[in-house]
Amino acid sequence: MKRRWISIITASVLAVSMLAGCGGQQTADTAENAAEESAGEVSETEESGEDNLTKSKAIDWQSATDNAGNPLFIDTLIPEAPERPEDPDALPETDELHWYDFEYPYAQVEKLEQPESPADGCIGKKIILLSNGDHPYHTAYVEATQQACEIFGMEVEVMSANWDANIQTQQVDQAINEHPDLIIYKPVDQETSVTHLRKMYDAGIPVIGSNVMPSNEGFQYLLSFCGPADWDQSKLMAEYMAEQAGYEGGYCVITHNPGGSAYYARAYGVITKLAEIAPDMVCLDIQSPGTDSAENVKQVVSDWITKYGDELKVIFTSETTVQATGSIEACEAAGRSDILIGGIDNSEIALNYIQEGKLTCGTNQPPMQDGALPVLLAAKWFNGEEIDDYVFMAPAVINADNVEDYLPAQW
């Protein structure tokens, strides 16, 4: 706070002489005392800041665990983008570089200058989490965000847009008006994300993107982005399933909802990897029956079984609740227990199916570790530590041999 000293000078010569003769020493003493007090306050503030930073850095976050006793803060990887081809669209869709701008949307982005870290410690800071919507995965995500904030001595407020971009726009304005120290942002959709991020950037609030990628243009406004390595986990699943299938046979892909980043990653991550390592495996069909009706998925898979017969050996799903359930039910109804089914994520449904031998594999995309990661990055930034622009959770395949390591399920 700036202090303003207002000196009132009277026109009376007598008054001036009296002040000079009688009050001069008192005024000097008062000014000297005020200067000493001010210096003391600054010294006390600096010392308090140093103490807060020291305490913040001493927090033992490494020993924190989730509900299964696994580390709350998961191993991460820093992506390294290859050189961009001159014209990715000219390459066949089975070439992973065809999808360069989808897999590495941040690679060609020149980030804007970001707010400077206060470097005074994470303890006492306020974070607002702008969540995209309600879902069992995101419930576990939020629980971990709150747990991580408690570990780091930070306050967190959660706003959920319930999958409505208009509501999220209102919440962005509300968050800005509350002047938090940092915002964690999970966009409802990519189209509105750039407008939201520009608003928060112009307000001078640092933003960490999480879980869902914004539009390509939106990356320039982010302090950092973290979340699942969708392309990596899709490729890892493809490698495992190819091995289980003997690197041959026809396969079909059930995509995520069209338009989002997961749609491309969870379909073409699989297709490009199989084209590379298993050229004898042929993609028979790709369908998008959605993620909200197992019956719709069951009908699609039933049609595949009828059309392709024994040629169909493997089915890939982009999630393991609705899509895995519909696929399994269709195969059981047709007496096709020989068809291998692999899916993305590690829901309770998926882990049960793996134990029962109905699902060949899932992938480790833990929502609690997903929710804790941006808080860790925020804490490090408040502590003056350098954080990477892009941080992804290290993926893993879950199968019958290791499923016990991932129980109980987080969602």
Coordinates of C-alpha atoms in Angstrom, one line a residue:
M1 CA 0.0 0.0 0.0
K2 CA 1.4 3.4 -0.9
R3 CA 1.4 6.0 1.8
R4 CA 0.8 9.6 0.9
W5 CA 2.1 12.3 3.1
I6 CA 0.1 15.6 2.9
S7 CA 1.9 18.6 4.2
I8 CA -0.3 21.6 5.0
I9 CA 1.7 24.8 4.9
T10 CA 0.0 27.8 6.5
A11 CA 0.6 31.3 5.2
S12 CA 1.4 32.5 8.7
V13 CA 5.0 33.4 9.2
L14 CA 4.5 33.1 13.0
A15 CA 3.2 29.6 12.7
V16 CA 6.1 28.6 10.5
S17 CA 8.6 30.0 13.0
M18 CA 6.8 28.2 15.9
L19 CA 7.0 25.0 14.0
A20 CA 10.6 25.6 13.3
G21 CA 11.4 26.5 16.8
C22 CA 9.2 24.3 18.9
G23 CA 7.9 21.4 16.8
G24 CA 10.8 20.9 14.5
Q25 CA 12.5 18.2 16.6
Q26 CA 9.1 16.5 17.3
T27 CA 8.4 16.4 13.6
A28 CA 11.8 15.0 12.8
D29 CA 11.4 12.4 15.5
T30 CA 8.0 11.4 14.2
A31 CA 9.3 11.1 10.6
E32 CA 12.2 9.0 11.8
N33 CA 9.9 6.7 13.9
A34 CA 7.6 6.3 10.9
A35 CA 10.5 5.4 8.6
E36 CA 11.7 2.9 11.1
E37 CA 8.2 1.4 11.5
S38 CA 7.9 1.2 7.7
A39 CA 11.2 -0.4 7.3
G40 CA 10.2 -2.9 10.0
E41 CA 7.0 -3.7 8.2
V42 CA 8.9 -4.4 5.0
S43 CA 11.4 -6.5 6.8
E44 CA 8.7 -8.4 8.5
T45 CA 6.8 -8.9 5.3
E46 CA 9.9 -10.2 3.5
E47 CA 10.7 -12.5 6.4
S48 CA 7.1 -13.8 6.3
G49 CA 7.3 -14.4 2.6
E50 CA 10.6 -16.3 3.0
D51 CA 9.1 -18.4 5.8
N52 CA 6.0 -19.2 3.6
L53 CA 8.2 -20.2 0.7
T54 CA 10.4 -22.4 2.9
K55 CA 7.4 -24.1 4.5
S56 CA 5.8 -24.5 1.0
K57 CA 8.9 -26.2 -0.4
A58 CA 9.2 -28.5 2.6
I59 CA 5.7 -30.0 2.0
D60 CA 6.0 -33.8 1.6
W61 CA 3.7 -34.4 -1.4
Q62 CA 5.6 -37.4 -2.7
S63 CA 4.1 -39.7 -0.1
A64 CA 0.5 -38.8 -0.8
T65 CA -1.6 -41.8 -2.0
D66 CA -5.0 -42.3 -3.7
N67 CA -7.8 -44.6 -2.5
A68 CA -6.0 -47.7 -3.7
G69 CA -2.8 -46.8 -1.9
N70 CA -1.0 -45.8 -5.2
P71 CA 1.0 -42.5 -5.5
L72 CA -1.4 -39.6 -5.9
F73 CA 1.1 -37.9 -8.2
I74 CA 1.7 -40.1 -11.2
D75 CA 4.9 -40.4 -13.3
T76 CA 4.8 -38.0 -16.2
L77 CA 6.3 -37.5 -19.6
I78 CA 7.3 -34.4 -21.5
P79 CA 6.3 -34.7 -25.2
E80 CA 8.8 -34.1 -27.9
A81 CA 7.2 -33.3 -31.2
P82 CA 9.0 -34.5 -34.4
E83 CA 9.5 -32.2 -37.3
R84 CA 6.3 -31.3 -39.0
P85 CA 5.9 -32.6 -42.6
E86 CA 5.4 -29.9 -45.2
D87 CA 1.9 -31.1 -46.0
P88 CA 0.5 -33.6 -43.5
D89 CA -2.8 -33.9 -45.4
A90 CA -0.9 -35.3 -48.4
L91 CA 0.2 -38.3 -46.4
P92 CA -2.1 -41.4 -46.1
E93 CA -4.4 -41.6 -43.0
T94 CA -2.5 -44.7 -41.9
D95 CA 0.7 -42.6 -41.6
E96 CA 1.0 -41.1 -38.1
L97 CA 2.4 -37.9 -39.5
H98 CA -0.9 -37.3 -41.4
W99 CA -2.3 -36.5 -38.0
Y100 CA 0.6 -34.3 -36.9
D101 CA -1.5 -31.2 -36.2
F102 CA -4.0 -33.3 -34.1
E103 CA -1.3 -35.2 -32.1
Y104 CA 0.9 -32.2 -31.6
P105 CA -1.4 -29.2 -31.7
Y106 CA 0.9 -27.2 -29.5
A107 CA 4.0 -27.7 -31.5
Q108 CA 3.5 -24.8 -33.9
V109 CA 2.2 -22.4 -31.2
E110 CA 4.2 -19.5 -30.1
K111 CA 3.2 -18.8 -26.5
L112 CA 2.5 -15.3 -25.2
E113 CA 4.5 -13.9 -22.3
Q114 CA 3.1 -15.4 -19.1
P115 CA 2.7 -13.9 -15.7
E116 CA 5.8 -14.0 -13.5
S117 CA 5.7 -16.4 -10.5
P118 CA 5.4 -14.6 -7.2
A119 CA 7.9 -17.1 -5.8
D120 CA 6.5 -16.7 -2.3
G121 CA 5.2 -20.2 -1.7
C122 CA 2.0 -22.1 -2.5
I123 CA 0.6 -22.0 1.1
G124 CA -2.4 -19.7 1.3
K125 CA -3.0 -19.4 -2.5
K126 CA -6.5 -19.6 -4.0
I127 CA -7.3 -21.7 -7.1
I128 CA -10.5 -21.9 -9.1
L129 CA -11.2 -25.1 -11.0
L130 CA -13.4 -24.5 -14.0
S131 CA -14.6 -28.0 -14.7
N132 CA -16.4 -29.1 -17.9
G133 CA -19.1 -31.2 -16.4
D134 CA -20.3 -33.9 -14.1
H135 CA -19.4 -37.6 -14.7
P136 CA -18.0 -40.3 -12.4
Y137 CA -14.5 -39.7 -13.9
H138 CA -14.7 -36.0 -13.1
T139 CA -16.1 -36.6 -9.6
A140 CA -12.9 -38.6 -8.8
Y141 CA -10.8 -35.9 -10.6
V142 CA -12.3 -33.1 -8.4
E143 CA -11.9 -35.2 -5.2
A144 CA -8.1 -35.5 -6.0
T145 CA -7.9 -31.8 -6.9
Q146 CA -9.3 -30.9 -3.5
Q147 CA -7.0 -33.5 -1.8
A148 CA -3.9 -32.1 -3.5
C149 CA -4.9 -28.5 -2.6
E150 CA -5.2 -29.5 1.0
I151 CA -1.7 -31.1 0.9
F152 CA -0.2 -27.9 -0.5
G153 CA -2.1 -25.6 1.9
M154 CA -4.1 -24.0 -0.9
E155 CA -7.8 -23.1 -1.2
V156 CA -9.8 -24.4 -4.1
E157 CA -13.2 -23.5 -5.5
V158 CA -14.9 -25.7 -8.0
M159 CA -17.3 -24.6 -10.7
S160 CA -18.9 -27.2 -13.0
A161 CA -20.4 -26.1 -16.3
N162 CA -22.5 -29.3 -16.7
W163 CA -21.4 -29.6 -20.3
D164 CA -22.9 -26.3 -21.3
A165 CA -20.5 -23.9 -23.0
N166 CA -22.7 -20.9 -22.2
I167 CA -22.6 -21.7 -18.5
Q168 CA -18.9 -22.1 -18.7
T169 CA -18.6 -18.6 -20.3
Q170 CA -20.5 -17.2 -17.3
Q171 CA -18.3 -19.0 -14.9
V172 CA -15.1 -17.7 -16.6
D173 CA -16.4 -14.2 -16.0
Q174 CA -17.3 -15.0 -12.4
A175 CA -13.8 -16.6 -11.8
I176 CA -12.1 -13.5 -13.2
N177 CA -14.1 -11.2 -10.9
E178 CA -13.0 -13.3 -7.9
H179 CA -9.3 -12.6 -8.7
P180 CA -7.9 -16.0 -7.8
D181 CA -4.2 -16.7 -7.8
L182 CA -4.6 -19.3 -10.6
I183 CA -7.3 -21.0 -12.6
I184 CA -7.3 -24.7 -13.7
Y185 CA -9.3 -24.9 -16.9
K186 CA -11.1 -27.9 -18.5
P187 CA -13.0 -26.6 -21.5
V188 CA -16.5 -27.8 -22.5
D189 CA -15.6 -27.5 -26.1
Q190 CA -12.7 -26.3 -28.2
E191 CA -14.6 -23.6 -30.1
T192 CA -15.3 -21.4 -27.1
S193 CA -12.0 -22.3 -25.3
V194 CA -9.9 -19.6 -27.1
T195 CA -12.3 -16.9 -26.0
H196 CA -12.3 -18.0 -22.4
L197 CA -8.5 -18.3 -22.3
R198 CA -8.0 -14.9 -23.9
K199 CA -10.3 -13.3 -21.3
M200 CA -8.4 -14.9 -18.4
Y201 CA -5.0 -14.0 -19.9
D202 CA -6.1 -10.4 -20.4
A203 CA -7.1 -10.3 -16.8
G204 CA -3.6 -11.3 -15.8
I205 CA -4.6 -14.6 -14.2
P206 CA -2.3 -17.6 -14.8
V207 CA -4.1 -20.6 -16.3
I208 CA -3.2 -24.3 -16.4
G209 CA -5.2 -26.3 -18.9
S210 CA -6.1 -29.8 -17.8
N211 CA -7.6 -33.1 -19.1
V212 CA -9.1 -31.7 -22.3
M213 CA -7.1 -29.8 -24.9
P214 CA -8.2 -26.4 -25.9
S215 CA -8.2 -25.2 -29.5
N216 CA -4.8 -24.9 -31.1
E217 CA -4.9 -21.1 -30.8
G218 CA -5.8 -21.4 -27.1
F219 CA -2.5 -23.0 -26.2
Q220 CA -0.7 -19.6 -26.5
Y221 CA -2.6 -18.3 -23.4
L222 CA -1.7 -21.2 -21.1
L223 CA 0.9 -21.3 -18.4
S224 CA 1.0 -25.0 -18.9
F225 CA -1.2 -27.9 -20.0
C226 CA -1.4 -31.4 -18.4
G227 CA -3.5 -34.5 -18.8
P228 CA -3.8 -38.0 -20.3
A229 CA -1.4 -38.9 -23.1
D230 CA -4.3 -39.9 -25.4
W231 CA -2.2 -40.7 -28.5
D232 CA 0.4 -42.6 -26.5
Q233 CA -2.1 -44.8 -24.6
S234 CA -3.9 -45.6 -27.8
K235 CA -0.7 -46.7 -29.5
L236 CA 0.3 -48.7 -26.4
M237 CA -3.0 -50.5 -26.4
A238 CA -2.6 -51.2 -30.2
E239 CA 0.8 -52.8 -29.6
Y240 CA -0.6 -55.0 -26.8
M241 CA -3.7 -56.1 -28.8
A242 CA -1.6 -56.8 -31.9
E243 CA 0.6 -59.1 -29.9
Q244 CA -2.5 -60.9 -28.5
A245 CA -3.9 -61.3 -32.0
G246 CA -0.7 -62.7 -33.4
Y247 CA -0.3 -59.6 -35.6
E248 CA -3.0 -60.6 -38.1
G249 CA -6.7 -60.5 -38.6
G250 CA -9.4 -57.8 -39.2
Y251 CA -10.3 -55.2 -36.6
C252 CA -12.9 -52.5 -36.1
V253 CA -12.8 -49.3 -34.2
I254 CA -15.5 -47.6 -32.1
T255 CA -14.6 -43.9 -31.8
H256 CA -15.1 -41.3 -29.1
N257 CA -17.6 -38.5 -29.8
P258 CA -16.7 -36.8 -33.1
G259 CA -15.0 -33.4 -33.0
G260 CA -13.0 -33.7 -29.8
S261 CA -9.3 -34.5 -29.4
A262 CA -10.2 -38.0 -28.1
Y263 CA -12.0 -38.8 -31.3
Y264 CA -8.8 -38.6 -33.4
A265 CA -6.4 -39.9 -30.8
R266 CA -8.3 -43.0 -29.8
A267 CA -9.1 -44.0 -33.3
Y268 CA -6.1 -43.0 -35.4
G269 CA -3.6 -43.6 -32.7
V270 CA -4.6 -47.3 -33.0
I271 CA -4.9 -47.3 -36.8
T272 CA -1.5 -45.7 -37.5
K273 CA 0.4 -47.9 -34.9
L274 CA -1.1 -51.1 -36.4
A275 CA -0.2 -50.0 -39.9
E276 CA 3.4 -49.6 -38.7
I277 CA 3.8 -52.8 -36.6
A278 CA 1.1 -55.2 -37.9
P279 CA 0.6 -54.6 -41.7
D280 CA -1.4 -57.9 -41.9
M281 CA -4.0 -56.5 -39.6
V282 CA -6.7 -54.8 -41.6
C283 CA -9.1 -52.1 -40.5
L284 CA -12.6 -53.3 -41.5
D285 CA -14.7 -50.4 -40.3
I286 CA -14.8 -47.3 -38.0
Q287 CA -18.1 -46.3 -36.4
S288 CA -19.2 -43.6 -33.9
P289 CA -22.3 -44.9 -32.0
G290 CA -21.6 -42.5 -29.1
T291 CA -20.7 -42.9 -25.5
D292 CA -24.1 -42.9 -23.8
S293 CA -26.0 -46.0 -25.1
A294 CA -24.7 -49.6 -24.8
E295 CA -27.6 -50.7 -27.0
N296 CA -26.4 -48.5 -29.9
V297 CA -22.9 -49.9 -29.6
K298 CA -24.3 -53.5 -29.3
Q299 CA -26.2 -53.0 -32.6
V300 CA -23.1 -51.7 -34.4
V301 CA -21.0 -54.6 -33.2
S302 CA -23.7 -57.1 -34.0
D303 CA -23.8 -55.8 -37.6
W304 CA -20.0 -56.1 -37.8
I305 CA -20.2 -59.8 -36.7
T306 CA -22.9 -60.5 -39.3
K307 CA -21.0 -58.7 -42.1
Y308 CA -17.4 -59.8 -41.5
G309 CA -17.9 -63.1 -39.8
D310 CA -14.7 -64.9 -38.8
E311 CA -12.6 -62.1 -40.5
L312 CA -13.3 -59.9 -37.4
K313 CA -10.8 -60.7 -34.8
V314 CA -10.3 -57.5 -32.7
I315 CA -12.5 -54.6 -31.5
F316 CA -11.1 -51.3 -30.1
T317 CA -13.3 -49.1 -28.0
S318 CA -12.5 -45.5 -27.0
E319 CA -13.9 -46.0 -23.5
T320 CA -14.7 -48.9 -21.2
T321 CA -18.1 -48.4 -19.8
V322 CA -20.9 -48.0 -22.4
Q323 CA -18.8 -49.1 -25.4
A324 CA -17.1 -52.0 -23.8
T325 CA -20.4 -53.2 -22.4
G326 CA -22.2 -53.0 -25.7
S327 CA -19.3 -54.8 -27.5
I328 CA -19.2 -57.6 -25.0
E329 CA -22.9 -58.1 -25.0
A330 CA -22.9 -58.3 -28.8
C331 CA -20.1 -60.9 -28.9
E332 CA -21.8 -63.0 -26.2
A333 CA -25.1 -62.9 -28.0
A334 CA -23.3 -64.1 -31.2
G335 CA -21.3 -66.8 -29.5
R336 CA -18.1 -65.0 -30.5
S337 CA -15.9 -65.3 -27.4
D338 CA -12.9 -65.4 -29.7
I339 CA -13.1 -61.7 -30.5
L340 CA -10.6 -59.7 -28.5
I341 CA -11.8 -56.4 -27.1
G342 CA -9.6 -53.6 -25.9
G343 CA -10.6 -50.2 -24.6
I344 CA -9.2 -46.9 -23.3
D345 CA -9.4 -46.0 -19.5
N346 CA -9.7 -47.9 -16.2
S347 CA -13.3 -47.7 -15.0
E348 CA -14.6 -50.1 -12.4
I349 CA -16.6 -51.7 -15.2
A350 CA -13.4 -52.2 -17.2
L351 CA -11.4 -53.7 -14.4
N352 CA -14.3 -56.2 -13.6
Y353 CA -14.5 -57.2 -17.2
I354 CA -10.7 -57.8 -17.3
Q355 CA -10.9 -60.0 -14.2
E356 CA -13.8 -61.9 -15.8
G357 CA -11.8 -62.4 -19.0
K358 CA -14.3 -60.5 -21.1
L359 CA -12.1 -57.5 -21.8
T360 CA -8.6 -58.1 -23.1
C361 CA -7.2 -54.9 -21.8
G362 CA -7.8 -51.3 -20.7
T363 CA -5.4 -48.4 -20.1
N364 CA -4.3 -46.6 -17.0
Q365 CA -5.9 -43.2 -17.2
P366 CA -6.5 -42.5 -13.5
P367 CA -8.9 -39.6 -12.8
M368 CA -7.4 -38.9 -9.4
Q369 CA -3.9 -38.6 -10.7
D370 CA -5.3 -36.5 -13.5
G371 CA -6.9 -34.1 -11.0
A372 CA -3.8 -33.9 -8.8
L373 CA -1.4 -33.1 -11.5
P374 CA -2.4 -29.5 -12.3
V375 CA -2.3 -28.7 -8.6
L376 CA 1.3 -30.0 -8.4
L377 CA 2.3 -27.8 -11.3
A378 CA 0.5 -24.8 -9.7
A379 CA 2.3 -25.4 -6.4
K380 CA 5.7 -25.6 -8.1
W381 CA 5.0 -22.4 -10.0
F382 CA 4.0 -20.5 -6.8
N383 CA 7.2 -21.7 -5.3
G384 CA 9.2 -20.2 -8.1
E385 CA 10.1 -23.4 -9.8
E386 CA 10.1 -23.7 -13.5
I387 CA 7.3 -25.9 -15.0
D388 CA 7.1 -27.4 -18.4
D389 CA 4.7 -26.1 -21.0
Y390 CA 3.2 -29.5 -21.6
V391 CA 3.1 -32.5 -19.2
F392 CA 1.3 -35.8 -19.8
M393 CA 0.6 -38.7 -17.5
A394 CA 2.6 -41.8 -18.4
P395 CA 0.3 -44.4 -19.9
A396 CA 0.2 -48.2 -19.1
V397 CA -1.8 -51.2 -20.3
I398 CA -4.0 -53.0 -17.8
N399 CA -4.5 -56.7 -18.4
A400 CA -5.3 -59.9 -16.5
D401 CA -1.7 -60.1 -15.2
N402 CA -1.7 -56.7 -13.5
V403 CA -5.3 -55.7 -12.9
E404 CA -5.0 -56.3 -9.2
D405 CA -2.5 -53.5 -9.0
Y406 CA -5.2 -51.0 -10.1
L407 CA -7.9 -52.1 -7.6
P408 CA -10.0 -50.7 -6.1
A409 CA -11.1 -48.7 -9.1
Q410 CA -11.3 -44.9 -8.8
W411 CA -14.6 -44.6 -10.7

